[in-house]
PDB file of C-alpha atoms in Angstrom:
ATOM      1  CA  UNK L  10     -17.403 -36.157  -9.455  1.00  0.00           C
ATOM      2  CA  UNK L  11     -16.820 -33.676  -6.649  1.00  0.00           C
ATOM      3  CA  UNK L  12     -13.903 -31.858  -5.324  1.00  0.00           C
ATOM      4  CA  UNK L  13     -14.771 -29.784  -2.284  1.00  0.00           C
ATOM      5  CA  UNK L  14     -12.131 -27.357  -0.848  1.00  0.00           C
ATOM      6  CA  UNK L  15     -12.283 -26.081   2.776  1.00  0.00           C
ATOM      7  CA  UNK L  16      -9.965 -24.315   5.107  1.00  0.00           C
ATOM      8  CA  UNK L  17      -9.540 -20.839   3.613  1.00  0.00           C
ATOM      9  CA  UNK L  18     -10.062 -17.742   5.594  1.00  0.00           C
ATOM     10  CA  UNK L  19      -8.535 -14.419   6.658  1.00  0.00           C
ATOM     11  CA  UNK L  20      -5.092 -14.579   8.076  1.00  0.00           C
ATOM     12  CA  UNK L  21      -2.505 -11.885   8.966  1.00  0.00           C
ATOM     13  CA  UNK L  22       0.888 -11.799   7.164  1.00  0.00           C
ATOM     14  CA  UNK L  23       3.163 -14.400   8.539  1.00  0.00           C
ATOM     15  CA  UNK L  24       0.304 -16.664   9.492  1.00  0.00           C
ATOM     16  CA  UNK L  25      -0.521 -20.127   8.546  1.00  0.00           C
ATOM     17  CA  UNK L  26      -3.461 -21.982   6.983  1.00  0.00           C
ATOM     18  CA  UNK L  27      -4.107 -25.657   6.013  1.00  0.00           C
ATOM     19  CA  UNK L  28      -6.333 -26.105   3.083  1.00  0.00           C
ATOM     20  CA  UNK L  29      -8.228 -29.423   2.603  1.00  0.00           C
ATOM     21  CA  UNK L  30      -9.901 -30.963  -0.644  1.00  0.00           C
ATOM     22  CA  UNK L  31     -12.381 -33.885  -0.283  1.00  0.00           C
ATOM     23  CA  UNK L  32     -12.623 -35.997  -3.415  1.00  0.00           C
ATOM     24  CA  UNK L  33     -15.533 -38.334  -4.530  1.00  0.00           C
ATOM     25  CA  UNK L  34     -16.847 -39.813  -7.637  1.00  0.00           C
ATOM     26  CA  UNK L  35     -13.658 -40.942  -9.061  1.00  0.00           C
ATOM     27  CA  UNK L  36     -10.629 -43.170  -8.223  1.00  0.00           C
ATOM     28  CA  UNK L  37      -8.778 -40.562  -6.379  1.00  0.00           C
ATOM     29  CA  UNK L  38      -5.670 -42.701  -6.013  1.00  0.00           C
ATOM     30  CA  UNK L  39      -5.157 -42.946  -9.888  1.00  0.00           C
ATOM     31  CA  UNK L  40      -4.847 -39.236 -10.239  1.00  0.00           C
ATOM     32  CA  UNK L  41      -2.269 -36.677  -9.686  1.00  0.00           C
ATOM     33  CA  UNK L  42      -3.603 -33.890  -7.604  1.00  0.00           C
ATOM     34  CA  UNK L  43      -2.904 -30.111  -7.801  1.00  0.00           C
ATOM     35  CA  UNK L  44      -3.465 -26.824  -5.957  1.00  0.00           C
ATOM     36  CA  UNK L  45      -3.854 -23.826  -8.197  1.00  0.00           C
ATOM     37  CA  UNK L  46      -4.993 -20.168  -7.397  1.00  0.00           C
ATOM     38  CA  UNK L  47      -6.470 -17.153  -9.027  1.00  0.00           C
ATOM     39  CA  UNK L  48      -6.103 -13.678  -7.637  1.00  0.00           C
ATOM     40  CA  UNK L  49      -8.500 -10.952  -8.527  1.00  0.00           C
ATOM     41  CA  UNK L  50      -7.694  -9.670 -12.203  1.00  0.00           C
ATOM     42  CA  UNK L  51      -4.921 -12.147 -12.546  1.00  0.00           C
ATOM     43  CA  UNK L  52      -4.419 -15.347 -14.430  1.00  0.00           C
ATOM     44  CA  UNK L  53      -4.625 -18.779 -12.887  1.00  0.00           C
ATOM     45  CA  UNK L  54      -1.353 -19.958 -11.199  1.00  0.00           C
ATOM     46  CA  UNK L  55      -0.437 -23.485 -10.627  1.00  0.00           C
ATOM     47  CA  UNK L  56       0.863 -23.764  -7.006  1.00  0.00           C
ATOM     48  CA  UNK L  57       1.816 -27.218  -6.175  1.00  0.00           C
ATOM     49  CA  UNK L  58       1.402 -30.959  -7.359  1.00  0.00           C
ATOM     50  CA  UNK L  59       1.639 -34.372  -5.975  1.00  0.00           C
ATOM     51  CA  UNK L  60       1.900 -37.744  -7.745  1.00  0.00           C
ATOM     52  CA  UNK L  61      -0.987 -40.207  -7.521  1.00  0.00           C
ATOM     53  CA  UNK L  62       0.912 -42.237  -5.040  1.00  0.00           C
ATOM     54  CA  UNK L  63       2.492 -39.337  -3.116  1.00  0.00           C
ATOM     55  CA  UNK L  64       5.882 -40.288  -4.214  1.00  0.00           C
ATOM     56  CA  UNK L  65       6.742 -36.887  -5.643  1.00  0.00           C
ATOM     57  CA  UNK L  66       5.852 -33.303  -4.803  1.00  0.00           C
ATOM     58  CA  UNK L  67       6.381 -30.181  -6.822  1.00  0.00           C
ATOM     59  CA  UNK L  68       5.934 -26.543  -5.973  1.00  0.00           C
ATOM     60  CA  UNK L  69       6.098 -23.257  -7.888  1.00  0.00           C
ATOM     61  CA  UNK L  70       8.896 -21.030  -6.921  1.00  0.00           C
ATOM     62  CA  UNK L  71       6.804 -18.236  -5.375  1.00  0.00           C
ATOM     63  CA  UNK L  72       5.626 -20.767  -2.610  1.00  0.00           C
ATOM     64  CA  UNK L  73       8.672 -23.130  -2.328  1.00  0.00           C
ATOM     65  CA  UNK L  74       9.756 -23.559   1.341  1.00  0.00           C
ATOM     66  CA  UNK L  75       6.522 -22.160   2.576  1.00  0.00           C
ATOM     67  CA  UNK L  76       3.976 -24.780   1.695  1.00  0.00           C
ATOM     68  CA  UNK L  77       3.737 -28.483   1.842  1.00  0.00           C
ATOM     69  CA  UNK L  78       1.377 -30.578  -0.154  1.00  0.00           C
ATOM     70  CA  UNK L  79       0.122 -33.992   0.985  1.00  0.00           C
ATOM     71  CA  UNK L  80      -2.579 -36.549   0.314  1.00  0.00           C
ATOM     72  CA  UNK L  81      -4.407 -39.427   2.013  1.00  0.00           C
ATOM     73  CA  UNK L  82      -5.578 -41.943  -0.534  1.00  0.00           C
ATOM     74  CA  UNK L  83      -7.396 -44.008   1.975  1.00  0.00           C
ATOM     75  CA  UNK L  84      -9.508 -41.023   2.854  1.00  0.00           C
ATOM     76  CA  UNK L  85      -9.707 -39.361  -0.679  1.00  0.00           C
ATOM     77  CA  UNK L  86      -8.111 -36.143   0.857  1.00  0.00           C
ATOM     78  CA  UNK L  87      -5.673 -33.654  -0.434  1.00  0.00           C
ATOM     79  CA  UNK L  88      -3.979 -30.915   1.730  1.00  0.00           C
ATOM     80  CA  UNK L  89      -1.935 -27.714   1.308  1.00  0.00           C
ATOM     81  CA  UNK L  90      -0.108 -26.483   4.581  1.00  0.00           C
ATOM     82  CA  UNK L  91       0.862 -22.866   3.966  1.00  0.00           C
ATOM     83  CA  UNK L  92       3.185 -20.954   6.223  1.00  0.00           C
ATOM     84  CA  UNK L  93       4.611 -17.481   6.410  1.00  0.00           C
ATOM     85  CA  UNK L  94       1.686 -16.284   4.240  1.00  0.00           C
ATOM     86  CA  UNK L  95       2.066 -12.990   2.383  1.00  0.00           C
ATOM     87  CA  UNK L  96      -0.516 -10.450   1.056  1.00  0.00           C
ATOM     88  CA  UNK L  97       0.417 -11.653  -2.403  1.00  0.00           C
ATOM     89  CA  UNK L  98      -0.912 -15.047  -1.587  1.00  0.00           C
ATOM     90  CA  UNK L  99      -4.503 -13.779  -1.386  1.00  0.00           C
ATOM     91  CA  UNK L 100      -6.437 -15.641  -3.975  1.00  0.00           C
ATOM     92  CA  UNK L 101      -9.113 -18.381  -4.540  1.00  0.00           C
ATOM     93  CA  UNK L 102      -7.322 -21.715  -4.123  1.00  0.00           C
ATOM     94  CA  UNK L 103      -8.570 -24.735  -6.026  1.00  0.00           C
ATOM     95  CA  UNK L 104      -7.807 -28.257  -6.013  1.00  0.00           C
ATOM     96  CA  UNK L 105      -7.679 -30.102  -9.373  1.00  0.00           C
ATOM     97  CA  UNK L 106      -7.250 -33.649 -10.618  1.00  0.00           C
ATOM     98  CA  UNK L 107      -4.847 -34.697 -13.334  1.00  0.00           C
ATOM     99  CA  UNK L 108      -5.026 -38.189 -14.663  1.00  0.00           C
ATOM    100  CA  UNK L 109      -1.937 -38.044 -16.920  1.00  0.00           C
ATOM    101  CA  UNK L 110       0.182 -36.442 -14.176  1.00  0.00           C
ATOM    102  CA  UNK L 111       1.046 -33.631 -16.632  1.00  0.00           C
ATOM    103  CA  UNK L 112      -0.205 -30.760 -14.468  1.00  0.00           C
ATOM    104  CA  UNK L 113       1.664 -31.902 -11.455  1.00  0.00           C
ATOM    105  CA  UNK L 114       4.924 -31.074 -13.307  1.00  0.00           C
ATOM    106  CA  UNK L 115       3.889 -27.470 -13.367  1.00  0.00           C
ATOM    107  CA  UNK L 116       2.796 -27.352 -17.006  1.00  0.00           C
ATOM    108  CA  UNK L 117      -0.924 -26.194 -16.527  1.00  0.00           C
ATOM    109  CA  UNK L 118      -2.193 -22.731 -16.356  1.00  0.00           C
ATOM    110  CA  UNK L 119      -5.711 -23.146 -17.789  1.00  0.00           C
ATOM    111  CA  UNK L 120      -8.612 -24.730 -16.066  1.00  0.00           C
ATOM    112  CA  UNK L 121      -9.481 -27.000 -19.003  1.00  0.00           C
ATOM    113  CA  UNK L 122      -6.100 -28.885 -18.654  1.00  0.00           C
ATOM    114  CA  UNK L 123      -7.170 -30.487 -15.645  1.00  0.00           C
ATOM    115  CA  UNK L 124      -9.611 -33.434 -15.543  1.00  0.00           C
ATOM    116  CA  UNK L 125     -11.582 -32.193 -12.449  1.00  0.00           C
ATOM    117  CA  UNK L 126     -11.858 -29.011 -10.528  1.00  0.00           C
ATOM    118  CA  UNK L 127     -13.241 -27.787  -7.314  1.00  0.00           C
ATOM    119  CA  UNK L 128     -15.217 -24.591  -6.461  1.00  0.00           C
ATOM    120  CA  UNK L 129     -12.298 -23.036  -4.608  1.00  0.00           C
ATOM    121  CA  UNK L 130     -11.746 -21.572  -1.123  1.00  0.00           C
ATOM    122  CA  UNK L 131     -10.900 -17.944  -0.510  1.00  0.00           C
ATOM    123  CA  UNK L 132      -7.559 -17.107   1.187  1.00  0.00           C
ATOM    124  CA  UNK L 133      -7.086 -13.382   2.292  1.00  0.00           C
ATOM    125  CA  UNK L 134      -3.819 -12.376   3.833  1.00  0.00           C
ATOM    126  CA  UNK L 135      -4.164  -9.019   5.383  1.00  0.00           C
ATOM    127  CA  UNK L 136      -3.299  -6.999   8.456  1.00  0.00           C
TER     128      UNK L 136
END
């Protein structure tokens, strides 16, 4: 099983980034998928979730209206489009799989609650 995130980088406040996550080794279309983040010295934060078939999407309040989650089950890809980025969005962003579609409802704040987990991609928002 592999989840490989990409697309992070350094961006100015107000800028945009699109994160990607490539999945392999499991039946991607059977799993809810999530983005979570961890800032230095802070706890893991769930950011967004999407149902296995893309029918529902959920967002944490601190990103609502600024990010869009999407997936392509034919290509085993997960995306997070982030707009109007703020310095407080600086963190390592992880994609994570969730077979029971429990975490996609915003319930999961610990890594062990997810079935599979990527290595993360750094997002730094700074002027």
